Amino acid sequence: MDRMKRVPVREQEPEARVHNFDEVCLGYNEQEAMEEASRCLDCKNPLCVSKCPVFIKIPEFIKHVKEGDFEAAARTIAKDNALPAICGRVCPQETQCEGKCILGIKGEPVSIGKLERFVADWSREHNIDLTEKEESNGKKVAVIGSGPAGLTCAGDLAKKGYDVTIFEALHQPGGVLVYGIPEFRLPKDSVIHHEVENVKKLGVKIETDVIVGKTVTIDELFEEEGYEAAFIGSGAGLPKFMNIPGENANGVFSANEVLTRVNLMKAFRDDYETPVKLGKKVAVVGGGNVAMDAARTALRLGSETHIVYRRSEEELPARVEEVQHAKEEGVIFNLLVNPVEILEDENGWVKGVRCIRMELGEPDDSGRRRPVEVKGSEFEMEFDTVIMALGTSPNALISSTTKGLDTNKWQCIVADEDTGLTSREGIYAGGDAVTGAATVILAMEAGKKAAKAIDEYLTSKG
Amino acid sequence: MYRILEKKLLASNIYLMKVEAPRIARACLPGQFVIVKDNERGERIPLTICDYDAQEGSVTIVFQTVGSSTYQMALLNEGDAFQDFVGPLGNPSDLTKEPLEELQKENILFVGGGVGTAPVYPQVKWLCEQGIKCDVIIGAKTKDQLILVEEMQQVAGSVYIATDDGTEGFHGMVTGKLQQLVEEEGKHYSRTVVIGPMPMMRACCQLTKKLEIPTIVSINTIMVDGTGMCGACRVSVGGKVKFACVDGPEFDGHQLDFDEAMRRQGMYRTEEGIARQRELDREQGIQQSCGCGCGGDK
């Protein structure tokens, strides 16, 4: 065995998977996992841990995998991460744990993410009960939003004995894990459902169909329903548009709309009623994970699909694996290209996009080279659907109905980085609602920190 | 689950359902809407709130069967339940935010077309509870399609009826009645609130612009979540893009781009859907029209 090379992970073949919504990555089996785990150098000073937002004891769990003690591995991970089956699938490992792996200097880093996923899937399939819970203390905490931040915060507080209720605006718990990330990357019925059930097993109640800020306000929860603290993990759900001419043409959608129809409402299945209507040739504008998700979804619905992105491949914000999967499946990348106008036919439907070529200039605040328009380079491409995947921003439904809750100019809730405490006593926040659209693991980290702070606050209050 | 406490057939394809939803009933104000989903596989359908009772913990919805989802909803009976019932969504009517003494100086006319009469009712009722009586025009294709006339009479000043075929009240469209009230009967209205199908609202807005009466419309667009996430409901108001779900559903009718809104509303209208609707209408003996009093140019 070559220690510098990873054990390859089995995947559905591209030709087959573009015709279904089943998971692309099939994961390691026991044999493969043990073999991959044996590559780990078990560093004295493990840099991988330092780059994990929730500090999973990576060499320790990998050692258990190597020895074939998968239950011990699961218990090690569970100490720091309540949603390992999710993180193993969607974390940007290449810039986190795996990015610092010593093996990565000369060869390929250990597949930490795939091993985490293997352990989580193994423990689910073997019904390992990882719940450890302190006695109930009867104190009520409200958690707003059941995405990664909310689930983590609720789970941690329930373990400490709090009486936790999650309020979810949609009809299903999971937040972006359910409405945003597609089935082929994160299976809903097995993985998400199971993680949500685990949180419920800890005693957490989940009330769906409650839009905090509309159905009930945080102040009403405090004053009328006896909650003593609240955590806001309401995410960043508002789609951005480009504000270019023609953007309201029929056939221009936000990635959020397309993904919600397909993921949450299961529009790809004939036995569900929600429709989704994409054309023969689809342009997805943007280069992040959401853009890749939208493009690969459109592909699976039978459309020829193009990514239109204003910078070059190097700057694509999406995970490397997603870009690679998209390419394998046949998504066409139009790089250094930016739309300037959506063209409509006589009935107001999209018939194309007028674009301009871009080149890279000096680095901007994000450290990436700024795209600059190439004068006189405008050209037209034919499309009948355009999907805007330009990022999302937080919803003002909560901040605008909670007096004294400060937000910044991007409508993000202002919260302390270490505790999640907002400008209101007893109200904490974290995840995309605070940072703007970011990653699942960062949201979980924020949920974790806030749970600790809420515990300290309520303990000190007596 | 959200239990159906009462079901009534108001007109040949218009149903009223009183639904148990205590949290929404407490939070509700006139002008807002709900999203309902009848079962696991159903669509999320935005619907008008017609009435609410915080004490009883109930919210009353009125809907017209226009496609497969609403048709299935109509098959539910008292004692059955909706799997999901979310709200109240959208902003409450501007009227609920304005100082009462200012409102008392006004003379407001409401115009409800077809099933659009339902969302007019809670606004007129709310104003009545504040001691303000408003005039209302209720329009429909024919007498049998009129809804909520008696209920409206109990809370409004004058209620005028307009039917396209003249089987009840004014013979003609709601715009005709509105014009008659202002131009022939010398009524002065400081503003109108018009709710109904898009073509009817557009026709009213064209008239009130001429008559220089500020006009509010309430729109029911395509949407998925109803909280600002999908952007399917975007409309142009005074050249700016707005989301009907979080910025509306009420907008200045003289600023709204009706052509664009109507075109976007038809985005998911499929051949099958249209065929299905024709079939349903034939079964129920309904003529090909929207029955809103717009003259059927929908």
PDB file of C-alpha atoms in Angstrom, chain A residues 144-145 148-150 179 231-238 392-399 405-408 410-415 420 422 428-439 442-443 446:
ATOM      1  CA  ILE A 144     -35.358  29.300  16.746  1.00  0.00           C
ATOM      2  CA  GLY A 145     -34.580  27.362  13.617  1.00  0.00           C
ATOM      3  CA  PRO A 148     -27.293  22.887  12.043  1.00  0.00           C
ATOM      4  CA  ALA A 149     -26.866  25.737  14.558  1.00  0.00           C
ATOM      5  CA  GLY A 150     -30.248  25.156  16.204  1.00  0.00           C
ATOM      6  CA  TYR A 179     -34.474  22.672   1.854  1.00  0.00           C
ATOM      7  CA  PHE A 231     -31.032  30.958  20.747  1.00  0.00           C
ATOM      8  CA  ILE A 232     -31.612  32.365  17.252  1.00  0.00           C
ATOM      9  CA  GLY A 233     -30.307  30.079  14.544  1.00  0.00           C
ATOM     10  CA  SER A 234     -32.620  31.245  11.813  1.00  0.00           C
ATOM     11  CA  GLY A 235     -30.044  31.097   9.059  1.00  0.00           C
ATOM     12  CA  ALA A 236     -29.637  33.254   5.993  1.00  0.00           C
ATOM     13  CA  GLY A 237     -32.581  32.478   3.793  1.00  0.00           C
ATOM     14  CA  LEU A 238     -33.105  35.552   1.620  1.00  0.00           C
ATOM     15  CA  THR A 392     -28.208  34.665   0.626  1.00  0.00           C
ATOM     16  CA  SER A 393     -28.643  37.064   3.494  1.00  0.00           C
ATOM     17  CA  PRO A 394     -30.446  36.772   6.863  1.00  0.00           C
ATOM     18  CA  ASN A 395     -34.157  37.374   7.207  1.00  0.00           C
ATOM     19  CA  ALA A 396     -35.311  40.409   9.180  1.00  0.00           C
ATOM     20  CA  LEU A 397     -38.449  38.687  10.500  1.00  0.00           C
ATOM     21  CA  ILE A 398     -36.932  38.174  13.944  1.00  0.00           C
ATOM     22  CA  SER A 399     -34.698  41.213  14.305  1.00  0.00           C
ATOM     23  CA  LEU A 405     -31.857  43.263  19.089  1.00  0.00           C
ATOM     24  CA  ASP A 406     -29.024  44.892  17.158  1.00  0.00           C
ATOM     25  CA  THR A 407     -28.203  44.016  13.567  1.00  0.00           C
ATOM     26  CA  ASN A 408     -25.481  45.250  11.241  1.00  0.00           C
ATOM     27  CA  TRP A 410     -26.264  43.338   6.196  1.00  0.00           C
ATOM     28  CA  GLN A 411     -29.163  42.523   8.543  1.00  0.00           C
ATOM     29  CA  CYS A 412     -26.966  40.013  10.377  1.00  0.00           C
ATOM     30  CA  ILE A 413     -27.664  39.790  14.090  1.00  0.00           C
ATOM     31  CA  VAL A 414     -24.808  41.224  16.124  1.00  0.00           C
ATOM     32  CA  ALA A 415     -23.553  38.555  18.529  1.00  0.00           C
ATOM     33  CA  GLY A 420     -23.291  34.223  20.841  1.00  0.00           C
ATOM     34  CA  THR A 422     -26.743  39.456  21.390  1.00  0.00           C
ATOM     35  CA  TYR A 428     -28.155  34.372  21.884  1.00  0.00           C
ATOM     36  CA  ALA A 429     -27.596  33.871  18.169  1.00  0.00           C
ATOM     37  CA  GLY A 430     -25.302  31.993  15.846  1.00  0.00           C
ATOM     38  CA  GLY A 431     -24.806  30.458  12.442  1.00  0.00           C
ATOM     39  CA  ASP A 432     -25.700  32.149   9.181  1.00  0.00           C
ATOM     40  CA  ALA A 433     -28.111  34.519  10.992  1.00  0.00           C
ATOM     41  CA  VAL A 434     -24.990  36.136  12.479  1.00  0.00           C
ATOM     42  CA  THR A 435     -22.286  35.540   9.882  1.00  0.00           C
ATOM     43  CA  GLY A 436     -24.285  35.559   6.659  1.00  0.00           C
ATOM     44  CA  ALA A 437     -24.195  32.433   4.529  1.00  0.00           C
ATOM     45  CA  ALA A 438     -21.338  30.182   5.662  1.00  0.00           C
ATOM     46  CA  THR A 439     -20.882  26.483   6.388  1.00  0.00           C
ATOM     47  CA  LEU A 442     -19.363  26.916  11.542  1.00  0.00           C
ATOM     48  CA  ALA A 443     -23.063  27.091  12.393  1.00  0.00           C
ATOM     49  CA  ALA A 446     -21.738  28.719  17.055  1.00  0.00           C
TER      50      ALA A 446
END
